[in-house]
CSV table of C-alpha atoms in Angstrom, one decimal:
chain,number,residue,atom,x,y,z
A,1,MET,CA,21.5,14.6,0.2
A,2,PRO,CA,22.6,10.9,-1.4
A,3,ASP,CA,21.2,9.7,-4.3
A,4,ALA,CA,19.0,6.5,-4.4
A,5,THR,CA,21.1,2.9,-5.1
A,6,PRO,CA,20.2,1.1,-8.3
A,7,ASP,CA,18.7,-1.6,-6.1
A,8,ARG,CA,16.5,0.4,-4.0
A,9,ALA,CA,12.8,0.3,-4.8
A,10,THR,CA,11.2,3.7,-5.8
A,11,ALA,CA,8.3,5.0,-4.0
A,12,ARG,CA,6.1,3.8,-6.5
A,13,GLU,CA,7.7,0.3,-6.8
A,14,ALA,CA,7.0,0.1,-2.8
A,15,ILE,CA,3.5,0.7,-3.2
A,16,ALA,CA,3.1,-1.5,-6.1
A,17,LEU,CA,5.0,-4.5,-4.3
A,18,LEU,CA,1.8,-4.2,-1.8
A,19,THR,CA,-1.2,-2.9,-3.9
A,20,GLY,CA,-0.4,-5.4,-6.9
A,21,ALA,CA,-3.1,-5.2,-9.7
A,22,ALA,CA,-5.6,-3.7,-7.1
A,23,GLY,CA,-3.9,-0.7,-8.0
A,24,PHE,CA,-3.3,2.8,-6.3
A,25,THR,CA,-5.1,6.4,-6.7
A,26,GLU,CA,-2.8,9.1,-5.7
A,27,HIS,CA,-3.9,12.2,-4.1
A,28,ARG,CA,-2.1,15.7,-4.0
A,29,PRO,CA,-2.3,18.4,-1.5
A,30,PRO,CA,-3.5,22.1,-2.7
A,31,PRO,CA,-0.5,23.9,-4.1
A,32,SER,CA,1.6,25.8,-1.7
A,33,PRO,CA,4.6,27.1,-3.9
A,34,LEU,CA,7.8,27.8,-1.7
A,35,PRO,CA,9.7,31.1,-2.2
A,36,PRO,CA,13.0,31.2,-4.6
A,37,ASP,CA,15.3,28.7,-3.1
A,38,GLY,CA,13.0,28.0,-0.3
A,39,PRO,CA,12.4,29.7,3.2
A,40,LEU,CA,16.2,30.0,3.7
A,41,GLY,CA,17.0,31.2,0.4
A,42,TRP,CA,19.8,28.6,0.1
A,43,ALA,CA,21.9,29.4,-3.2
A,44,GLY,CA,21.5,26.0,-5.5
A,45,TYR,CA,18.5,24.6,-3.8
A,46,ASP,CA,15.7,24.9,-6.7
A,47,ALA,CA,18.2,23.6,-9.1
A,48,ALA,CA,18.5,20.7,-6.8
A,49,ARG,CA,14.7,20.2,-6.3
A,50,GLU,CA,14.8,20.2,-10.4
A,51,ARG,CA,17.4,17.6,-10.6
A,52,ALA,CA,15.9,15.3,-8.1
A,53,SER,CA,12.5,15.8,-9.8
A,54,ALA,CA,14.1,14.9,-13.5
A,55,ARG,CA,15.9,12.0,-11.8
A,56,THR,CA,12.8,10.5,-10.2
A,57,GLY,CA,9.7,11.7,-11.8
A,58,GLU,CA,8.6,13.1,-8.9
A,59,GLU,CA,7.6,16.3,-7.5
A,60,GLU,CA,8.4,15.8,-3.5
A,61,SER,CA,10.0,13.1,-1.6
A,62,VAL,CA,6.5,11.5,-0.6
A,63,VAL,CA,3.5,10.1,-2.8
A,64,TYR,CA,0.4,9.2,-1.0
A,65,GLY,CA,-3.0,8.1,-1.9
A,66,THR,CA,-5.7,5.3,-1.5
A,67,GLY,CA,-5.1,1.8,-2.4
A,68,VAL,CA,-6.1,-2.0,-1.5
A,69,VAL,CA,-3.6,-4.4,-0.2
A,70,GLY,CA,-4.7,-7.7,-0.2
A,71,ASP,CA,-8.8,-7.2,0.4
A,72,ARG,CA,-8.2,-4.3,2.6
A,73,ALA,CA,-8.4,-0.7,1.9
A,74,CYS,CA,-6.2,2.0,3.3
A,75,VAL,CA,-4.3,5.5,2.9
A,76,LEU,CA,-0.8,4.3,1.6
A,77,LEU,CA,2.2,6.9,2.1
A,78,SER,CA,5.4,6.2,0.5
A,79,PHE,CA,8.8,7.9,0.4
A,80,GLU,CA,10.9,8.4,-2.3
A,81,PHE,CA,14.6,8.2,-1.5
A,82,GLY,CA,16.0,9.4,-4.7
A,83,PHE,CA,14.4,12.8,-4.2
A,84,LEU,CA,16.8,14.5,-1.8
A,85,GLY,CA,17.6,11.3,0.4
A,86,GLY,CA,13.6,11.3,1.2
A,87,SER,CA,14.0,14.5,3.4
A,88,LEU,CA,11.6,16.3,5.0
A,89,GLY,CA,11.0,19.8,3.6
A,90,ARG,CA,7.7,21.9,4.1
A,91,LYS,CA,5.9,20.3,1.0
A,92,THR,CA,6.9,16.8,2.4
A,93,GLY,CA,4.9,18.0,5.2
A,94,ASP,CA,2.2,18.9,3.5
A,95,ARG,CA,1.7,15.5,1.8
A,96,LEU,CA,2.1,13.8,5.0
A,97,ALA,CA,-0.5,15.7,7.0
A,98,ALA,CA,-2.8,15.5,3.9
A,99,ALA,CA,-2.3,11.7,4.0
A,100,TYR,CA,-3.2,11.3,7.6
A,101,GLU,CA,-6.1,13.5,7.3
A,102,LEU,CA,-7.2,11.4,4.2
A,103,ALA,CA,-7.3,8.4,6.5
A,104,LEU,CA,-9.1,10.2,9.3
A,105,THR,CA,-12.0,11.4,6.9
A,106,ARG,CA,-12.5,8.0,5.2
A,107,ARG,CA,-11.8,6.1,8.5
A,108,LEU,CA,-8.8,3.9,6.7
A,109,PRO,CA,-5.8,2.6,8.1
A,110,LEU,CA,-2.6,4.3,7.4
A,111,LEU,CA,0.3,2.4,5.6
A,112,ALA,CA,3.5,4.2,5.7
A,113,LEU,CA,6.2,3.0,3.7
A,114,VAL,CA,9.1,4.9,4.9
A,115,ALA,CA,12.8,5.5,3.3
A,116,THR,CA,14.4,8.7,4.5
A,117,GLY,CA,17.4,10.7,5.6
A,118,GLY,CA,15.9,13.2,8.0
A,119,SER,CA,15.0,16.6,7.8
A,120,ARG,CA,16.0,18.6,4.7
A,121,MET,CA,18.7,21.1,6.0
A,122,GLN,CA,18.0,23.6,3.0
A,123,GLU,CA,14.8,24.3,4.8
A,124,GLY,CA,16.2,24.8,8.4
A,125,MET,CA,13.8,25.0,11.2
A,126,VAL,CA,11.1,25.3,9.0
A,127,ALA,CA,11.5,21.8,7.8
A,128,LEU,CA,12.5,20.3,11.3
A,129,THR,CA,9.2,21.8,12.4
A,130,GLN,CA,7.3,19.4,10.2
A,131,LEU,CA,8.0,16.5,12.7
A,132,GLN,CA,5.4,18.3,14.9
A,133,ARG,CA,3.2,18.7,12.2
A,134,VAL,CA,3.3,14.7,11.8
A,135,ALA,CA,3.2,14.2,15.3
A,136,ALA,CA,0.0,16.1,15.7
A,137,ALA,CA,-1.5,14.3,12.7
A,138,SER,CA,-0.6,10.9,14.2
A,139,VAL,CA,-2.1,11.7,17.7
A,140,ARG,CA,-5.5,12.8,15.9
A,141,LEU,CA,-5.7,9.4,14.0
A,142,ARG,CA,-5.0,7.8,16.8
A,143,ALA,CA,-7.5,9.3,19.0
A,144,ALA,CA,-10.2,8.5,16.1
A,145,GLY,CA,-9.3,4.9,16.8
A,146,LEU,CA,-7.5,4.2,13.6
A,147,PRO,CA,-4.4,1.8,13.2
A,148,GLN,CA,-0.8,2.9,12.1
A,149,ILE,CA,1.5,0.6,10.2
A,150,ALA,CA,4.9,1.3,9.2
A,151,VAL,CA,7.3,-0.5,6.9
A,152,VAL,CA,10.6,0.9,7.3
A,153,ARG,CA,13.0,0.3,4.5
A,154,ASP,CA,16.5,1.2,3.6
A,155,PRO,CA,17.5,3.8,5.0
A,156,THR,CA,14.8,5.1,7.8
A,157,THR,CA,17.0,7.4,9.9
A,158,GLY,CA,16.3,11.0,11.5
A,159,GLY,CA,13.2,12.6,12.2
A,160,GLY,CA,11.3,10.4,9.7
A,161,TRP,CA,12.2,7.2,11.6
A,162,ALA,CA,11.2,9.3,15.1
A,163,THR,CA,7.7,10.1,13.6
A,164,VAL,CA,6.5,8.3,10.6
A,165,GLY,CA,8.4,5.2,11.4
A,166,ALA,CA,8.9,4.6,15.2
A,167,GLY,CA,5.6,6.5,16.1
A,168,ALA,CA,3.2,4.1,14.2
A,169,ASP,CA,1.8,1.4,16.3
A,170,VAL,CA,3.0,-1.8,14.4
A,171,VAL,CA,6.6,-1.3,12.6
A,172,LEU,CA,7.9,-4.0,10.2
A,173,ALA,CA,11.2,-4.0,8.4
A,174,LEU,CA,13.0,-5.0,5.4
A,175,PRO,CA,15.9,-7.3,6.2
A,176,GLY,CA,19.3,-5.3,6.0
A,177,ALA,CA,17.8,-1.8,6.3
A,178,GLN,CA,19.2,0.9,7.7
A,179,VAL,CA,16.8,1.9,10.8
A,180,GLY,CA,18.2,4.4,13.5
A,181,PHE,CA,17.7,8.1,14.7
A,182,ALA,CA,21.2,8.5,13.9
A,183,GLY,CA,22.3,8.7,10.1
A,184,SER,CA,25.3,7.0,8.9
A,185,ARG,CA,27.0,10.7,8.6
A,186,VAL,CA,26.5,11.5,12.1
A,187,ARG,CA,27.1,8.7,14.4
A,188,PRO,CA,30.4,8.4,16.4
A,189,PRO,CA,33.0,6.7,14.4
A,190,ASP,CA,33.0,3.6,16.5
A,191,ALA,CA,29.5,3.0,16.7
A,192,ASP,CA,28.3,-0.3,16.2
A,193,PRO,CA,26.4,-0.8,13.0
A,194,TYR,CA,24.6,-3.6,13.9
A,195,ALA,CA,22.6,-1.2,16.5
A,196,TYR,CA,21.5,0.9,13.5
A,197,SER,CA,20.1,-2.0,11.6
A,198,ALA,CA,16.6,-3.5,11.0
A,199,GLU,CA,17.7,-7.0,12.7
A,200,GLY,CA,19.2,-4.9,15.5
A,201,GLN,CA,16.2,-2.9,16.2
A,202,PHE,CA,14.5,-5.9,16.3
A,203,ALA,CA,16.6,-7.3,18.8
A,204,ALA,CA,16.3,-4.3,20.9
A,205,GLY,CA,12.5,-4.4,20.7
A,206,GLN,CA,11.9,-1.5,18.8
A,207,VAL,CA,10.8,-3.0,15.6
A,208,ASP,CA,8.0,-5.8,15.6
A,209,ALA,CA,9.3,-8.0,13.1
A,210,VAL,CA,11.8,-8.2,10.0
A,211,VAL,CA,9.8,-9.2,6.9
A,212,PRO,CA,11.4,-10.6,3.4
A,213,ALA,CA,10.1,-8.3,0.6
A,214,ASP,CA,8.1,-11.4,-1.1
A,215,GLU,CA,6.4,-11.9,2.6
A,216,LEU,CA,5.4,-8.0,3.0
A,217,THR,CA,2.1,-8.2,1.2
A,218,ALA,CA,0.9,-11.3,3.2
A,219,SER,CA,2.2,-9.8,6.4
A,220,VAL,CA,0.3,-6.5,5.6
A,221,THR,CA,-2.8,-8.0,4.8
A,222,HIS,CA,-2.9,-10.1,7.9
A,223,TRP,CA,-2.2,-6.7,10.1
A,224,LEU,CA,-4.9,-4.6,8.4
A,225,ARG,CA,-7.3,-7.6,8.7
A,226,ALA,CA,-6.4,-7.8,12.7
A,227,LEU,CA,-6.3,-4.0,13.4
A,228,GLY,CA,-9.2,-3.0,11.6
A,229,PRO,CA,-10.9,-0.5,12.2
A,230,HIS,CA,-13.7,-2.6,14.0
A,231,GLU,CA,-17.0,-1.9,15.5
A,232,GLY,CA,-18.7,-4.0,18.1
A,233,LEU,CA,-16.3,-7.0,18.6
A,234,PRO,CA,-17.5,-9.6,21.0
A,235,ALA,CA,-15.3,-10.9,24.1
A,236,ALA,CA,-12.4,-13.0,23.6
A,237,PRO,CA,-13.8,-16.8,24.0
A,238,VAL,CA,-11.8,-18.5,27.0
A,239,PRO,CA,-9.7,-21.3,25.0
A,240,GLY,CA,-10.3,-24.9,25.6
A,241,ALA,CA,-8.6,-27.0,27.6
A,242,LEU,CA,-5.5,-28.6,26.4
A,243,SER,CA,-4.3,-32.3,27.5
A,244,ALA,CA,-0.8,-32.8,29.0
A,245,GLY,CA,0.0,-34.7,26.1
A,246,GLY,CA,1.2,-31.4,24.7
A,247,GLY,CA,-1.7,-29.8,22.8
A,248,GLU,CA,-4.3,-32.0,22.2
A,249,PRO,CA,-7.7,-30.2,22.8
A,250,GLY,CA,-9.6,-31.7,25.7
A,251,ALA,CA,-13.2,-32.1,26.4
A,252,GLY,CA,-15.2,-30.8,29.0
A,253,ALA,CA,-17.0,-27.6,29.7
A,254,GLY,CA,-16.1,-25.0,32.9
A,255,THR,CA,-17.2,-24.8,36.1
A,256,GLY,CA,-19.2,-21.5,36.9
A,257,ALA,CA,-20.2,-18.8,34.6
A,258,GLY,CA,-17.8,-17.6,31.7
A,259,ALA,CA,-17.9,-15.4,28.5
A,260,GLY,CA,-17.3,-19.0,26.7
A,261,THR,CA,-15.6,-22.1,27.5
A,262,GLY,CA,-13.5,-25.0,25.8
A,263,SER,CA,-15.8,-28.0,24.7
A,264,GLY,CA,-16.0,-30.6,22.4
A,265,ALA,CA,-12.7,-31.1,20.3
A,266,GLY,CA,-10.9,-28.0,22.1
A,267,THR,CA,-12.6,-25.2,20.1
A,268,PRO,CA,-13.9,-22.7,22.2
A,269,SER,CA,-17.8,-22.3,22.4
A,270,ALA,CA,-19.0,-18.6,20.6
A,271,ALA,CA,-18.2,-15.6,22.7
A,272,GLY,CA,-20.7,-14.9,25.6
A,273,ALA,CA,-21.6,-18.4,26.0
A,274,GLU,CA,-22.2,-19.6,29.6
A,275,PRO,CA,-21.4,-23.1,30.6
A,276,THR,CA,-23.6,-25.3,32.8
A,277,ALA,CA,-23.4,-23.7,36.4
A,278,GLY,CA,-21.7,-26.6,38.6
A,279,SER,CA,-20.8,-29.1,35.7
A,280,VAL,CA,-17.8,-31.3,36.7
A,281,PRO,CA,-14.7,-30.6,34.4
A,282,ALA,CA,-13.5,-33.9,32.4
A,283,ALA,CA,-10.1,-34.0,34.2
A,284,PRO,CA,-9.9,-34.4,37.5
A,285,LEU,CA,-9.3,-31.8,40.0
A,286,PRO,CA,-6.2,-31.7,42.4
A,287,GLU,CA,-7.5,-32.8,45.9
A,288,THR,CA,-4.9,-30.8,47.7
A,289,GLY,CA,-3.0,-27.4,47.5
A,290,ARG,CA,0.3,-29.4,47.0
A,291,GLU,CA,-0.8,-31.5,44.0
A,292,ALA,CA,-2.5,-28.5,42.7
A,293,VAL,CA,1.1,-26.8,42.8
A,294,ALA,CA,2.8,-29.5,41.4
A,295,ARG,CA,0.6,-30.0,38.4
A,296,ALA,CA,1.1,-26.8,37.7
A,297,ARG,CA,4.8,-26.9,37.6
A,298,ASP,CA,4.7,-30.4,35.5
A,299,PRO,CA,6.8,-29.8,32.6
A,300,ARG,CA,4.3,-32.1,30.6
A,301,ARG,CA,1.5,-29.5,31.0
A,302,PRO,CA,0.5,-27.7,28.1
A,303,ARG,CA,2.1,-24.1,27.8
A,304,ALA,CA,1.3,-20.7,26.1
A,305,GLU,CA,2.6,-21.7,22.8
A,306,ALA,CA,0.0,-24.6,22.8
A,307,TYR,CA,-2.6,-22.6,23.7
A,308,LEU,CA,-2.2,-20.0,21.2
A,309,ALA,CA,-1.5,-22.3,18.3
A,310,ASP,CA,-5.0,-24.1,19.3
A,311,TYR,CA,-6.7,-20.5,19.8
A,312,PHE,CA,-5.4,-18.6,16.5
A,313,ALA,CA,-5.4,-19.4,12.9
A,314,VAL,CA,-3.2,-16.4,12.4
A,315,ARG,CA,-0.6,-14.9,15.1
A,316,LEU,CA,0.9,-11.3,14.6
A,317,PRO,CA,3.5,-10.9,17.4
A,318,LEU,CA,4.3,-7.7,18.5
A,319,HIS,CA,7.9,-7.5,19.9
A,320,GLY,CA,9.6,-5.8,22.6
A,321,ASP,CA,8.7,-2.6,25.3
A,322,ARG,CA,10.0,0.2,22.9
A,323,SER,CA,12.4,1.2,25.6
A,324,GLY,CA,15.4,-1.2,24.5
A,325,SER,CA,14.5,-4.5,26.0
A,326,THR,CA,12.6,-7.8,25.0
A,327,ASP,CA,11.4,-10.6,27.3
A,328,PRO,CA,11.2,-13.9,25.6
A,329,GLY,CA,9.1,-15.3,28.3
A,330,LEU,CA,5.9,-13.3,27.5
A,331,LEU,CA,4.3,-13.5,24.2
A,332,CYS,CA,2.0,-10.7,23.0
A,333,GLY,CA,0.8,-9.7,19.9
A,334,PHE,CA,-2.5,-9.9,17.6
A,335,GLY,CA,-4.3,-12.9,16.0
A,336,LEU,CA,-7.2,-13.9,13.8
A,337,ARG,CA,-9.3,-17.1,14.6
A,338,ALA,CA,-10.5,-19.6,12.4
A,339,ASP,CA,-13.8,-17.2,12.1
A,340,GLY,CA,-11.8,-14.2,11.4
A,341,GLN,CA,-12.1,-12.7,14.7
A,342,PRO,CA,-9.2,-10.2,15.8
A,343,VAL,CA,-7.9,-10.7,19.2
A,344,ALA,CA,-5.3,-9.5,21.3
A,345,TYR,CA,-3.2,-11.7,23.4
A,346,VAL,CA,-0.6,-11.4,25.8
A,347,ALA,CA,1.0,-14.8,27.1
A,348,GLN,CA,3.1,-15.6,30.2
A,349,CYS,CA,5.2,-18.8,29.2
A,350,GLY,CA,5.9,-20.2,32.8
A,351,THR,CA,9.1,-18.1,33.6
A,352,PRO,CA,9.3,-14.9,35.8
A,353,THR,CA,8.1,-12.1,33.8
A,354,ARG,CA,10.9,-9.4,33.6
A,355,PRO,CA,9.8,-5.2,33.4
A,356,ALA,CA,10.0,-5.5,29.5
A,357,GLY,CA,7.5,-8.1,29.6
A,358,TYR,CA,5.0,-5.9,31.5
A,359,ARG,CA,5.8,-3.3,29.6
A,360,ALA,CA,4.9,-4.9,26.3
A,361,ALA,CA,1.7,-6.2,27.7
A,362,ALA,CA,0.8,-2.8,28.7
A,363,ARG,CA,1.6,-1.6,25.1
A,364,THR,CA,-0.4,-4.4,23.7
A,365,ILE,CA,-3.5,-4.0,25.9
A,366,ARG,CA,-3.5,-0.2,25.2
A,367,LEU,CA,-3.3,-0.7,21.6
A,368,ALA,CA,-6.0,-3.0,21.5
A,369,ASP,CA,-8.4,-0.9,23.9
A,370,ARG,CA,-7.7,2.1,21.4
A,371,LEU,CA,-8.8,0.1,18.4
A,372,GLY,CA,-11.8,-2.0,19.9
A,373,ILE,CA,-10.1,-5.2,20.0
A,374,PRO,CA,-10.8,-7.7,22.8
A,375,VAL,CA,-8.1,-9.3,24.8
A,376,LEU,CA,-7.1,-12.5,26.0
A,377,THR,CA,-4.4,-13.1,28.3
A,378,LEU,CA,-2.7,-16.5,29.7
A,379,VAL,CA,-1.4,-16.5,32.7
A,380,ASP,CA,1.7,-18.7,34.0
A,381,THR,CA,4.4,-17.4,35.9
A,382,PRO,CA,5.8,-18.3,39.4
A,383,GLY,CA,6.1,-14.4,39.6
A,384,ALA,CA,7.6,-11.2,38.5
A,385,ALA,CA,11.5,-11.4,38.2
A,386,ASN,CA,13.2,-10.3,41.5
A,387,ASP,CA,16.7,-10.1,40.4
A,388,ALA,CA,18.9,-7.1,40.9
A,389,GLU,CA,18.8,-6.4,37.1
A,390,ALA,CA,14.6,-6.6,37.1
A,391,GLU,CA,14.8,-4.1,40.0
A,392,ARG,CA,17.1,-1.4,37.8
A,393,ALA,CA,15.0,-1.7,34.9
A,394,GLY,CA,11.9,-0.6,37.0
A,395,ALA,CA,9.7,-3.8,38.1
A,396,GLY,CA,7.8,-2.0,40.1
A,397,ALA,CA,6.8,0.5,38.0
A,398,ALA,CA,6.4,-1.9,35.0
A,399,ILE,CA,3.9,-4.0,37.0
A,400,ALA,CA,2.1,-0.8,37.9
A,401,ASP,CA,1.5,-0.2,34.5
A,402,THR,CA,0.2,-3.2,33.5
A,403,PHE,CA,-2.4,-3.0,36.4
A,404,ALA,CA,-3.3,0.4,35.3
A,405,ALA,CA,-3.5,-0.8,31.4
A,406,ILE,CA,-5.8,-3.5,32.5
A,407,ALA,CA,-8.1,-1.5,34.7
A,408,ALA,CA,-8.5,1.4,32.2
A,409,ALA,CA,-9.4,-0.9,29.4
A,410,ARG,CA,-12.7,-0.7,27.8
A,411,ILE,CA,-12.8,-3.6,26.0
A,412,PRO,CA,-13.6,-7.0,27.4
A,413,VAL,CA,-10.6,-8.8,28.4
A,414,THR,CA,-10.6,-12.3,29.1
A,415,THR,CA,-8.1,-14.2,31.4
A,416,LEU,CA,-7.2,-18.2,31.8
A,417,VAL,CA,-4.5,-19.1,34.1
A,418,ILE,CA,-3.0,-22.2,32.3
A,419,GLY,CA,-0.3,-23.0,35.1
A,420,GLU,CA,1.5,-20.9,38.0
A,421,GLY,CA,-0.6,-18.2,39.3
A,422,GLY,CA,2.6,-16.4,41.3
A,423,SER,CA,1.4,-13.2,43.3
A,424,GLY,CA,1.2,-9.6,42.0
A,425,GLY,CA,3.2,-10.6,39.0
A,426,ALA,CA,0.6,-12.8,37.9
A,427,LEU,CA,-2.4,-11.2,38.9
A,428,ALA,CA,-1.3,-7.7,37.0
A,429,LEU,CA,-2.2,-9.6,34.1
A,430,ALA,CA,-5.8,-10.8,35.3
A,431,ALA,CA,-9.0,-9.4,34.2
A,432,PRO,CA,-11.0,-8.9,37.1
A,433,GLY,CA,-14.3,-10.2,37.3
A,434,ASN,CA,-13.3,-12.3,34.0
A,435,THR,CA,-10.9,-14.7,34.7
A,436,HIS,CA,-11.1,-18.5,34.6
A,437,VAL,CA,-8.7,-21.3,35.3
A,438,THR,CA,-7.8,-24.9,34.0
A,439,VAL,CA,-7.6,-27.7,36.4
A,440,ASP,CA,-3.6,-28.0,36.3
A,441,SER,CA,-3.4,-24.3,37.6
A,442,TYR,CA,-3.4,-22.7,41.0
A,443,PHE,CA,-2.9,-19.0,42.2
A,444,SER,CA,-1.7,-17.7,45.4
A,445,VAL,CA,-0.9,-14.6,46.9
A,446,ILE,CA,2.7,-16.2,47.4
A,447,ALA,CA,4.4,-19.7,47.0
A,448,PRO,CA,3.6,-22.2,49.7
A,449,GLU,CA,7.5,-22.9,50.4
A,450,LEU,CA,8.0,-19.0,50.7
A,451,ALA,CA,4.8,-18.9,52.8
A,452,ALA,CA,6.1,-21.6,55.3
A,453,ALA,CA,9.7,-19.9,55.5
A,454,ILE,CA,8.3,-16.6,56.5
A,455,LEU,CA,6.1,-18.3,59.0
A,456,LYS,CA,9.1,-20.2,60.6
A,457,ARG,CA,7.5,-23.9,59.3
A,458,PRO,CA,9.8,-26.6,58.7
A,459,PRO,CA,9.5,-27.9,55.1
A,460,SER,CA,7.3,-30.6,56.1
A,461,GLU,CA,4.3,-28.5,56.5
A,462,THR,CA,4.8,-26.9,53.3
A,463,GLY,CA,2.0,-29.1,51.9
A,464,ALA,CA,-0.8,-27.9,54.9
A,465,THR,CA,0.3,-24.5,54.5
A,466,ALA,CA,-0.6,-24.8,50.7
A,467,ASP,CA,-3.8,-25.9,51.8
A,468,GLN,CA,-4.1,-23.0,54.3
A,469,LEU,CA,-3.7,-20.6,51.1
A,470,ARG,CA,-6.7,-22.4,49.2
A,471,LEU,CA,-5.0,-21.9,46.2
A,472,ARG,CA,-6.4,-25.0,44.1
A,473,PRO,CA,-8.8,-24.1,41.0
A,474,GLN,CA,-11.9,-25.3,42.9
A,475,ASP,CA,-10.7,-22.8,45.7
A,476,LEU,CA,-10.4,-20.0,43.4
A,477,VAL,CA,-14.1,-20.5,41.9
A,478,ASP,CA,-15.4,-20.7,45.8
A,479,LEU,CA,-13.6,-17.4,46.6
A,480,GLY,CA,-15.0,-15.8,43.7
A,481,PHE,CA,-11.3,-15.2,42.1
A,482,ALA,CA,-12.3,-17.3,39.0
A,483,ARG,CA,-15.3,-17.8,36.9
A,484,SER,CA,-15.2,-21.2,35.7
A,485,ILE,CA,-12.6,-24.2,35.6
A,486,VAL,CA,-11.7,-25.1,31.9
A,487,GLY,CA,-10.5,-28.8,31.9
C-alpha cells in the first residue's frame, strides 16, 4: 500500500480542520483481534500493520467519534491514508459500522472524511465484504431519517468511494483530489485523468461541490444546519412576487387560498398564512391568452435565480443526477431562509428540462422527504427537452420518476409557477393542491402555437387558440389548478 505524501492531511488533522477548538471525542469499538497475519495468513501482514502504526500513531485506517462542526454536533469518521493506504480491512469495517451505529443511537448526522485506496488485499474476501457491512449500516441510517455527508479527500478510490463516499446524501470534494472507483494502478493506460478527479466528477454530476479547504468548515456547517435532523417543519412559504426589473420584490397578496404568499417588501408571509380570498394582485392580470404567453416569455421577467436569491439567506446546491449527467437549466439543493428554516428547492430556469434535470429533481425531493424538510419548486419551462439525445437519455422514465417522487412525498411541497408552464414537463414539478402562479405566468396542456398547428389552424388564430386553452393565471385559479396568484 502507498504511504501518505508529506502534504496530505492525517485523519486527525482533517477532523481538527472542521472541529477546531470545539474538539473531538474519539470512540473505539470493542476489541476483536485478528488471527496471526490476518484471515488469510498473508506473510508479513502483521509486520506491515506494525510499521503503519508506528508511522501514523494509529491502530487502524479509520478514526471515529463525536464532535461539533460550527454549532452542530455530529459523528465524524476520518480515514488515515498513511495506514496501509487508508484501505478497508475487517477491523476498519468494525470501526465504520460502529460509527454509523453511534450516529443512529444518538440521532446525529454522520460526517465522513474519506481518503482511501479501497479494500485491503492482504485480507482478501474478508476485506471486500466490509463494503456490504458499510452499505447495510448506511441503509439503517437512511431509514432513521439521519443525513450523511461525505468530504472526499485525496485520494478516494475503490470500495471506499463506492460506499462511504458516493453513498452519502451530499458529496463535497477537496480541489485536485483523485476521486473514482478505479485507482491509479488499475485503470486503462490511456484513461483520461480528469475523469478521476474531483473536478471531473463534479462535471459528471457525481459530486455536489468542490470546496477549498479554507471554506470547508463554513460549508459543512451550513449543510449540517440545513439537513438536520429536524422535526415538524412547516411548509415552505410561497415566494414573494418580483418585479420585471430583475429581482426587486413586488407588493401585493395573492388571490385564493395559499400556504403563504408574497407581501410587503417581497418577504413572504409566514408559512400557513392565508391571503384574503378574492383580493386583486397589484400587477395587472393579462387580458388574453396571447398576452399571458407573451409576458411569460418576456426576457425581462424575473427568473429562478432572482427568486432563489430573494428567498434564501444561504443556498447549498446539489449537483447532478448521479448517473453521469447534469442539466444547467434546473437548479436544486437546500437553502436556509433568514429565520433559519431549511427548505429544499427545485427550480426550472426557463429552458427545456433535460432527463438529467428530472433525475436531479427526483433525487432532491426524495432526500428532503426522508429528512422531513419541506420542498419549494419553481416551474418555468416551455416543456421537456424533446431532441433525440433526450430520448436516448430516458426522458420519459425521468419525467415519470419525478411525478412519482412528488406523489410519494410525505412532506409538504409548495409550487410557484414563475413563467412558462409547458405541459407535462412542467407539471412533473407541480404540487397537486398547492400550486401558485405569478401574474406573468401561464400553464397549458400544449403551447398555443402547437395546438393551432395540430388543429390545422392558420397562425392568425393562435391567439384565439390560447384563449380557448384557458391558460392565464386567473383561468388557472378558476379551474382549481392554482390556489393563488402572486403578484
